[in-house]
Short mmCIF file of C-alpha atoms in Angstrom, two decimals:
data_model
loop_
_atom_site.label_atom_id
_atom_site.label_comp_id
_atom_site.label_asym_id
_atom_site.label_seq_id
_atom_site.Cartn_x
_atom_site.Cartn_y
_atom_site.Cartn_z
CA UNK A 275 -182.32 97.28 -16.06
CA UNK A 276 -179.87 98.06 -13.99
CA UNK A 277 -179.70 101.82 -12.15
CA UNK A 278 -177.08 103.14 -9.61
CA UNK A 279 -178.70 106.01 -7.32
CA UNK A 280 -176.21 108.11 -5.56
CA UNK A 281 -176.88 110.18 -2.33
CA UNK A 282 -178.94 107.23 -2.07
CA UNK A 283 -180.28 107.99 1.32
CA UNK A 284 -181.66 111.19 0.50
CA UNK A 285 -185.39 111.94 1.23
CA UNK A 286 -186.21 112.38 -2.43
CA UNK A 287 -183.99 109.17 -2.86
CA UNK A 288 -186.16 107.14 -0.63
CA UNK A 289 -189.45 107.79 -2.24
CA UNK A 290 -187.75 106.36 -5.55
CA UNK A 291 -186.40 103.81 -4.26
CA UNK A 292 -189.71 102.16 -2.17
CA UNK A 293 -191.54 102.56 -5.31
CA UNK A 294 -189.03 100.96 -7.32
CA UNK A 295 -189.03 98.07 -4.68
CA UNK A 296 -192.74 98.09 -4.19
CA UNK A 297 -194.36 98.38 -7.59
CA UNK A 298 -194.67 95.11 -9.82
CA UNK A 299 -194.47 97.37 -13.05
CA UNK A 300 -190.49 97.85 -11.70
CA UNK A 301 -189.79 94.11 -10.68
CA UNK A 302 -187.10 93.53 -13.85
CA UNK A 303 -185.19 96.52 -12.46
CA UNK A 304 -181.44 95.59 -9.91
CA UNK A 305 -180.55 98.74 -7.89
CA UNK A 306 -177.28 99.77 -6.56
CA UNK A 307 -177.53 102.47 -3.57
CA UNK A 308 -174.45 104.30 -3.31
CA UNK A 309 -174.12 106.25 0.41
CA UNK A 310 -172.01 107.63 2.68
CA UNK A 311 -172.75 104.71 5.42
CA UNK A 312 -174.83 101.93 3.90
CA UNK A 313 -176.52 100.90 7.26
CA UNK A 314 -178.91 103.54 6.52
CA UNK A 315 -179.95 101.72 3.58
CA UNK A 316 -180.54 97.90 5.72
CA UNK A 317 -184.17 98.56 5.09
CA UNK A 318 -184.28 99.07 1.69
CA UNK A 319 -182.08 95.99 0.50
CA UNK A 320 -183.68 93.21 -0.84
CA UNK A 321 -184.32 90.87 -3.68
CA UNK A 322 -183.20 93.49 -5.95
CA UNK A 323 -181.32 95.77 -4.27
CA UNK A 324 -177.62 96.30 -2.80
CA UNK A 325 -176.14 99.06 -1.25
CA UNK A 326 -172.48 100.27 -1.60
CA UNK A 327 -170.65 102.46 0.76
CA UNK A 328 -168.78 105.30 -0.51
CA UNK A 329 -168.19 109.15 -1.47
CA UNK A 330 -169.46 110.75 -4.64
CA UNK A 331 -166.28 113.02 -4.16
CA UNK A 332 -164.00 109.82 -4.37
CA UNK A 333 -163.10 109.05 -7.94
CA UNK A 334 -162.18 105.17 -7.43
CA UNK A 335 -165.75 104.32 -5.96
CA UNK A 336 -167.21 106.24 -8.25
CA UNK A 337 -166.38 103.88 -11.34
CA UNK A 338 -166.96 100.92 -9.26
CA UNK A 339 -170.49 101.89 -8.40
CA UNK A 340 -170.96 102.82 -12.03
CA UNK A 341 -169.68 99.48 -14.07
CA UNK A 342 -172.93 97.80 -15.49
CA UNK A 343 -174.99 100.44 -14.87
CA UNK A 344 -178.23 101.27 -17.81
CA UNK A 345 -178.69 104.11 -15.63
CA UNK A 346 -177.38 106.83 -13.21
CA UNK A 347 -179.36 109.06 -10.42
CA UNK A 348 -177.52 111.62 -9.25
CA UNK A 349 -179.33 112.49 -6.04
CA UNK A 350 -177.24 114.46 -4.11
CA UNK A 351 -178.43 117.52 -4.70
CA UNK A 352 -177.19 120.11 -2.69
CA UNK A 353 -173.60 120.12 -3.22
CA UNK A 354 -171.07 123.06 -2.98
CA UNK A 355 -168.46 121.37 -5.61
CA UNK A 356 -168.72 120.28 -9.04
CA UNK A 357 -166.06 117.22 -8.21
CA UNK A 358 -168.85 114.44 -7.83
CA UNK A 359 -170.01 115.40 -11.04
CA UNK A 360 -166.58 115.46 -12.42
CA UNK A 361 -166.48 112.19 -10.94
CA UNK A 362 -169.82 110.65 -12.47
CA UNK A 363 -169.33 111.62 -15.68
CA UNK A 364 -165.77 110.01 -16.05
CA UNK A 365 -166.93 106.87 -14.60
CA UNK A 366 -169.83 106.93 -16.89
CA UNK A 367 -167.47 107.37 -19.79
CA UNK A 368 -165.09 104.94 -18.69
CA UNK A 369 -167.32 102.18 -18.42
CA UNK A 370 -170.23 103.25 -20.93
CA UNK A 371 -173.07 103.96 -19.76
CA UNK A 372 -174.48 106.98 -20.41
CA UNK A 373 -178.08 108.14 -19.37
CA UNK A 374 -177.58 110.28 -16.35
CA UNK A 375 -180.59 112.19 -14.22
CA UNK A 376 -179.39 114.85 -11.98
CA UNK A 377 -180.92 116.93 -9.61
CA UNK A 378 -179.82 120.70 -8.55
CA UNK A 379 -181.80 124.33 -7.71
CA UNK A 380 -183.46 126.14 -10.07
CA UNK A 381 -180.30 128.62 -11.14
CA UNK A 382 -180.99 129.52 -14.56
CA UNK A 383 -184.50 129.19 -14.83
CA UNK A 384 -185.21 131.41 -11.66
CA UNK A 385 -183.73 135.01 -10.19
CA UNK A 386 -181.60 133.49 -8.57
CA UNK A 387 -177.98 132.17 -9.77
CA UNK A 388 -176.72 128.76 -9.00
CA UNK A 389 -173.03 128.48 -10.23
CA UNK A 390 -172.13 125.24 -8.90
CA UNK A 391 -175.88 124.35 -10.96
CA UNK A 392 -174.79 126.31 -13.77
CA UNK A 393 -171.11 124.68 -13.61
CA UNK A 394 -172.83 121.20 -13.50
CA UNK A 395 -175.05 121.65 -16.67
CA UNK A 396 -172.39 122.79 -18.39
CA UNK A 397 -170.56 119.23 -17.76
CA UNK A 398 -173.35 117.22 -18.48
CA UNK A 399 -173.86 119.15 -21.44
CA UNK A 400 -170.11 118.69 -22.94
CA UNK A 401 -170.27 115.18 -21.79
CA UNK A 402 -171.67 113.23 -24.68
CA UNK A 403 -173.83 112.01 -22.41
CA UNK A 404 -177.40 111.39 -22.21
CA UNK A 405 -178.46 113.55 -19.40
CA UNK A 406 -181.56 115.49 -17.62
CA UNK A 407 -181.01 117.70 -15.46
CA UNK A 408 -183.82 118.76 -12.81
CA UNK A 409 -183.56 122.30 -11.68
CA UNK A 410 -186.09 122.02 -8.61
CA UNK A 411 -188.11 124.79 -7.01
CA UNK A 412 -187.76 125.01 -3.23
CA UNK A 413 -188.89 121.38 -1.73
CA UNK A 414 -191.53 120.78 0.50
CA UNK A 415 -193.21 117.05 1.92
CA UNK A 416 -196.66 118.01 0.55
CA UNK A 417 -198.41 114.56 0.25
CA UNK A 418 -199.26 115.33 -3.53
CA UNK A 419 -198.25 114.79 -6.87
CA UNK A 420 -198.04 118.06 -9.19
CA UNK A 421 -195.09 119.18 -11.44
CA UNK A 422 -194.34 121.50 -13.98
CA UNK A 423 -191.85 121.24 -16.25
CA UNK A 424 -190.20 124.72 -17.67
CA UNK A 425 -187.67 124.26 -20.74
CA UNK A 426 -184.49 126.11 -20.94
CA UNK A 427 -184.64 130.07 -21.39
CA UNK A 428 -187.75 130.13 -19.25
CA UNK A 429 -188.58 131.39 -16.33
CA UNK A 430 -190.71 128.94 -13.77
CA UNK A 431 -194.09 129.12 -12.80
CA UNK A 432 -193.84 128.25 -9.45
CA UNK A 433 -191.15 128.54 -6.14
CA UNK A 434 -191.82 125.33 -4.60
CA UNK A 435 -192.33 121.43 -5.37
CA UNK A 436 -193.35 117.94 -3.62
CA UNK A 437 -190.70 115.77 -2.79
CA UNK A 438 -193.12 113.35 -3.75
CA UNK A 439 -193.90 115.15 -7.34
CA UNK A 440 -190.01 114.87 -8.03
CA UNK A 441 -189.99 111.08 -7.33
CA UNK A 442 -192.46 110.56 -9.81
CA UNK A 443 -190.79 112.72 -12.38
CA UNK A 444 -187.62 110.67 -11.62
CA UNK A 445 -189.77 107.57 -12.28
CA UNK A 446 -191.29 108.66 -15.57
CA UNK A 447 -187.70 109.04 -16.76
CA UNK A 448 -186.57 105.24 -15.63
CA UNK A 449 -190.03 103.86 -17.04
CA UNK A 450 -189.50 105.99 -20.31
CA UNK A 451 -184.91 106.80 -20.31
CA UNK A 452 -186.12 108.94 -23.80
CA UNK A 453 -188.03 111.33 -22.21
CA UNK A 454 -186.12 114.63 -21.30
CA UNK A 455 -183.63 113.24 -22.97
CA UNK A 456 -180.43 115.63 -22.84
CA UNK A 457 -182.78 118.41 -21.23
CA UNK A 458 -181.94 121.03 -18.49
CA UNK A 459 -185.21 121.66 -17.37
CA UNK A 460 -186.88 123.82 -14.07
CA UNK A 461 -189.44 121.66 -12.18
CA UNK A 462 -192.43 123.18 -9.77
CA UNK A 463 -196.01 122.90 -8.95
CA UNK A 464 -196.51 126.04 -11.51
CA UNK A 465 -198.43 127.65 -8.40
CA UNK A 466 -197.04 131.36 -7.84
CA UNK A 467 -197.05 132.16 -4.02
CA UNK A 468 -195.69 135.25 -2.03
CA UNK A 469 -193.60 132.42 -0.43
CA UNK A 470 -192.76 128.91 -0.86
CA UNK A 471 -194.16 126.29 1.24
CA UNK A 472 -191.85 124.72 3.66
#
């Protein structure tokens, strides 16, 4: 199987990647890590792995990355345009492949309004593409593994999640691509706190 991971030097990135590179039960898997400046990545590239340097906003690299691809992690979070998504999803369609993970905030399924999260579902979801989309609670680096996954048109649990419990959610999917399968779901510890942990 062969998955591209973009933002690929994220901290939630990481964790997938040295467990995809570590664990036996992932050996069969070839990943491409797609970042901004790939020397960040000299320690993860092995056997299995290459990295590619580039920008999710940039079109061209985009559909390079993505040719041959079984499947697509879009791990760069954060972002205050929907154009890498844009991006993704015609590269995906251009070359075929089409089961996409994404990662955003928690928009719909919390208080709080995300556009740009709201914008990207909406893509995904006109896409024709296989896609899940993780709306995470705030992040912390607890050391533990503990999710909670909300389906649409609910409101979360919890405020805050485990980079570590997201990394293993991403990893369920890429062990098992059917499950979430063209879902927007929230994703917390299900804990309710005055405030999240940092």
């Amino acid at each position: 199987m062969n998955i591209l991971i973009l933002g690929a030097n994220g901290k939630i990135a990481r964790l997938v990647e040295e467990q995809l590179l570590s664990d036996k039960a992932f050996s069969d898997i070839k990943l491409t890590l797609f970042l901004r400046d790939k020397i960040r990545a000299d320690d993860l590239i092995a056997n299995q792995s290459i990295a590619i340097e580039g920008d999710a906003r940039d079109s061209s690299a985009v559909e390079v990355a993505v040719e041959d691809q079984d499947i697509v992690l879009d791990l760069t979070g954060a972002t205050k345009s929907i154009v890498p998504t844009q991006n993704i999803i015609r590269a995906m369609q251009a070359n075929g492949v089409m089961r996409v993970v994404s990662i955003c905030g928690l928009g719909t399924h919390s208080k709080t309004t995300s556009q740009i999260g709201m914008q990207v579902a909406h893509l995904y979801e006109q896409s024709g593409l296989d896609y899940t989309i993780l709306r995470l609670a705030w992040l912390n680096n607890v050391d533990e593994v503990r999710y909670q996954v909300t389906q649409p048109n609910k409101l979360v649990q919890g405020n805050s999640i485990s980079r570590k419990s997201v990394a293993e959610l991403i990893l369920k999917i890429i062990d098992d691509p059917a499950y979430l399968s063209k879902k927007d779901v929230g994703v917390s510890d299900g804990i309710k706190r005055d405030a999240p942990i940092l």
